[in-house]
PDB file of C-alpha atoms in Angstrom:
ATOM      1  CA  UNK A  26     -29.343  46.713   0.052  1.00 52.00           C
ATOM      2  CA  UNK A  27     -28.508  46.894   3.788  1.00 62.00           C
ATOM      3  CA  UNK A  28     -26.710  43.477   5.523  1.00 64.00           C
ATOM      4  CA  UNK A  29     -28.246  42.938   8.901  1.00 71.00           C
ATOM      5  CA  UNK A  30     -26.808  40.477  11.421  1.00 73.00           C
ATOM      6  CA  UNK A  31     -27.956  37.517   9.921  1.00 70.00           C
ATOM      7  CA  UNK A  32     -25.601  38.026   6.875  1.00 69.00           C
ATOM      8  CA  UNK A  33     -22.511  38.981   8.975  1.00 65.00           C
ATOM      9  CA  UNK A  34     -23.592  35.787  11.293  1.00 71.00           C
ATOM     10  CA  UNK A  35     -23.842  33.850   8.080  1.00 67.00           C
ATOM     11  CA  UNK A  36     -20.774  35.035   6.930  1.00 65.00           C
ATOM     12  CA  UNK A  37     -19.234  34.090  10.270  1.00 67.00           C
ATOM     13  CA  UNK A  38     -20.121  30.614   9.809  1.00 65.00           C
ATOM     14  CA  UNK A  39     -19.333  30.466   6.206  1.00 63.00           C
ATOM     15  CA  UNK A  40     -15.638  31.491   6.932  1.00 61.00           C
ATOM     16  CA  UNK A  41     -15.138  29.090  10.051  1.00 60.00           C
ATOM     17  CA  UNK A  42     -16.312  26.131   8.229  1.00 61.00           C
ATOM     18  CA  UNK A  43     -13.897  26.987   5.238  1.00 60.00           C
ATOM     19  CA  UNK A  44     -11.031  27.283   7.565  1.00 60.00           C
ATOM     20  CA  UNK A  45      -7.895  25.610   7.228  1.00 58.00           C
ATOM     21  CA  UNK A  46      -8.405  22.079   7.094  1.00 58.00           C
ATOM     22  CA  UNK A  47     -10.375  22.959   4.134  1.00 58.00           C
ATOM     23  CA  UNK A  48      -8.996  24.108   0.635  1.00 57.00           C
ATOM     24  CA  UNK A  49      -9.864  25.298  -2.625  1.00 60.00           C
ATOM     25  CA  UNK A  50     -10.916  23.586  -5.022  1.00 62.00           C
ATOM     26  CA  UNK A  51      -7.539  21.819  -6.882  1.00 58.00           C
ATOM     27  CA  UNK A  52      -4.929  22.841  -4.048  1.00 61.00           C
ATOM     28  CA  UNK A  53      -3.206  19.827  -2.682  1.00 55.00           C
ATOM     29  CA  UNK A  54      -2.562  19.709   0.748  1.00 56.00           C
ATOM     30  CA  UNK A  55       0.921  20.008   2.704  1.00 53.00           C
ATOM     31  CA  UNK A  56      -0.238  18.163   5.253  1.00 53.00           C
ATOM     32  CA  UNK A  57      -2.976  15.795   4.870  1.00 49.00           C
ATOM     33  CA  UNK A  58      -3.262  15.267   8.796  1.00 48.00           C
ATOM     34  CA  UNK A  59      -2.017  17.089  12.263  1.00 48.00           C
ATOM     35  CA  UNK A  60       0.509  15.153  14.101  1.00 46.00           C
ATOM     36  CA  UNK A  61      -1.372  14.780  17.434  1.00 46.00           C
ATOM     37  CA  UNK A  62       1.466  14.919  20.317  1.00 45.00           C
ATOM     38  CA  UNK A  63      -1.598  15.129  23.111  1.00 47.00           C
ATOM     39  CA  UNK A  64      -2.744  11.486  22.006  1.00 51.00           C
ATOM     40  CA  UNK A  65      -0.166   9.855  23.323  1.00 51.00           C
ATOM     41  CA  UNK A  66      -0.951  10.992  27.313  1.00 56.00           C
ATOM     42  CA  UNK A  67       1.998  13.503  28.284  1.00 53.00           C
ATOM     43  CA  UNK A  68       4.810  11.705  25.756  1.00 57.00           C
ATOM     44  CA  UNK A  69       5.884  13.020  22.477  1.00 59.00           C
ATOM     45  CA  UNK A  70       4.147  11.649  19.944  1.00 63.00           C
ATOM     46  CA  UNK A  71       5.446  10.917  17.086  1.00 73.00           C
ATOM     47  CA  UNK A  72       4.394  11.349  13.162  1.00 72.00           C
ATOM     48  CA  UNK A  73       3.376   7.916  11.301  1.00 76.00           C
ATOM     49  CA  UNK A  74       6.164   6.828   9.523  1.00 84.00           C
ATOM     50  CA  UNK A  75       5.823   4.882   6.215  1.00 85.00           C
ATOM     51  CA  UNK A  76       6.386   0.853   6.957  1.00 84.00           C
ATOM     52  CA  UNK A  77       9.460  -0.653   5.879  1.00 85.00           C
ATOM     53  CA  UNK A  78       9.944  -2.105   2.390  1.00 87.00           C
ATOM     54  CA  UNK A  79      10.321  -5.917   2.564  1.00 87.00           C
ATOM     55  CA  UNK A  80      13.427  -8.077   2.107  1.00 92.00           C
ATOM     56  CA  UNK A  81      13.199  -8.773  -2.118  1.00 93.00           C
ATOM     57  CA  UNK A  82      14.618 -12.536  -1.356  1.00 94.00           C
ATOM     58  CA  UNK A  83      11.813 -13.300   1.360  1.00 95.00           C
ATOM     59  CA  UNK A  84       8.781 -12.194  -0.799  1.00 95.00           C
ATOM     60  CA  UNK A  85      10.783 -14.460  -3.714  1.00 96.00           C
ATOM     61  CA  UNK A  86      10.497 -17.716  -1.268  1.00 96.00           C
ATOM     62  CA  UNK A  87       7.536 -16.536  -0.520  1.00 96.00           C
ATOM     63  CA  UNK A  88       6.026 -16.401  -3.939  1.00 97.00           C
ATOM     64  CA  UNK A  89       7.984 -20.280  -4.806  1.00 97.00           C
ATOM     65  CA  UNK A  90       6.120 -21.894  -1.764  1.00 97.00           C
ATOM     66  CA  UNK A  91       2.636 -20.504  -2.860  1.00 97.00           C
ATOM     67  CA  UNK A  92       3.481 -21.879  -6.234  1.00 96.00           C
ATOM     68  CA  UNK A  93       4.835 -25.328  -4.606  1.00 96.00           C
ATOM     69  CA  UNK A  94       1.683 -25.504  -2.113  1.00 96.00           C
ATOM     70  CA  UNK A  95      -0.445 -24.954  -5.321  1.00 96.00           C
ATOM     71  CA  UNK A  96       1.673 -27.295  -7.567  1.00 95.00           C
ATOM     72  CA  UNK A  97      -0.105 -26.481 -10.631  1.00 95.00           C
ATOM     73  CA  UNK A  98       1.882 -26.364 -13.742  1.00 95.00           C
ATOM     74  CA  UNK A  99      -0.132 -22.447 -13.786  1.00 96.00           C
ATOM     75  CA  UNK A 100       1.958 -21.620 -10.961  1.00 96.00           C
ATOM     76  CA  UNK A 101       5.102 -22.718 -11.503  1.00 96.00           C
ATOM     77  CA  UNK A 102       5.421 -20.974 -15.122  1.00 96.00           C
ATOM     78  CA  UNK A 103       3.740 -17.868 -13.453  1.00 97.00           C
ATOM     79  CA  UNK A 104       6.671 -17.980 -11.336  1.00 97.00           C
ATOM     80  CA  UNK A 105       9.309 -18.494 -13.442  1.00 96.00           C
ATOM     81  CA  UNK A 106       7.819 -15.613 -15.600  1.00 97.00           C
ATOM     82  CA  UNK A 107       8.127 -13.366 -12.983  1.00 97.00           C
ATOM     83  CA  UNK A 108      11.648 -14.219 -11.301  1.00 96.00           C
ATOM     84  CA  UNK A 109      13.218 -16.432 -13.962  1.00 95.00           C
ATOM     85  CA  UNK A 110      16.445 -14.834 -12.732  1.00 95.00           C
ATOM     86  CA  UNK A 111      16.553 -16.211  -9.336  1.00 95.00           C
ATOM     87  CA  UNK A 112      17.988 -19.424  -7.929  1.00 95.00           C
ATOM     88  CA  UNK A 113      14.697 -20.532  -7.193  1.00 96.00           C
ATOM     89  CA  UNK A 114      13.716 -20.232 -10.516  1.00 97.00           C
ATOM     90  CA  UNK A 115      15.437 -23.411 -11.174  1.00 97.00           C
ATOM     91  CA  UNK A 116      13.865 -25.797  -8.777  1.00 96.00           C
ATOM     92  CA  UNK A 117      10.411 -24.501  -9.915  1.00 96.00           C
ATOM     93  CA  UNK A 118      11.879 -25.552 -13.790  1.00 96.00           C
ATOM     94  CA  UNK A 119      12.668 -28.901 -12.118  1.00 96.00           C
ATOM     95  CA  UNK A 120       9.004 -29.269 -10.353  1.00 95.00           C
ATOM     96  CA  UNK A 121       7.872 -28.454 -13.691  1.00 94.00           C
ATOM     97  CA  UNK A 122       9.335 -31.227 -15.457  1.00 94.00           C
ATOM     98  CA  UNK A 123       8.038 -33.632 -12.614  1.00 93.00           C
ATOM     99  CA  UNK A 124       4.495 -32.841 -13.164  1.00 92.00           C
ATOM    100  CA  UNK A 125       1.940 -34.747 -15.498  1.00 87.00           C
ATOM    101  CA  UNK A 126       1.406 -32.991 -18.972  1.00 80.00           C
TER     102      UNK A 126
END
């Protein structure tokens, strides 16, 4: 069976649609994206960096006034559950004891 142009055009297309923002099936990429310098209008872009991890303490205080805003007896032994450890632990016992049974 002879090809004709067709096949080596379909073939063509085949191969430039597979290219290399595409890969097999089960390979994990290296780089999930292009880093796209000419976005930024003439400066050097930079790559996307990964945000930075919060401050422990501050999403502790955090977590205490939700539970004192809600003021539920729910929330406060949620939180003491989860950070019985910390200082703050001990003023959500002490709103505990406050509340109605």
């Amino acid at each position: 069976m002879k090809r004709g142009p067709f096949a080596a055009g379909l073939l063509g297309v085949l191969v430039a649609l597979a290219g290399p923002e595409r890969l097999p099936i089960g390979e994990q990429p290296v780089m999930v994206g292009k880093a796209k310098a000419d976005d930024s209008k003439g400066k050097a872009g930079r790559a996307p960096a990964m945000p930075l991890a919060r401050d422990p303490a501050t999403a502790v205080a955090e977590e205490y006034d939700a539970a004192r805003r809600t003021g539920t007896r729910d929330a406060y032994e949620l939180f003491i559950a989860r950070h019985g450890d910390d200082p703050l632990a001990e003023q959500a016992r002490a709103e505990l004891k406050r509340l109605p049974r």
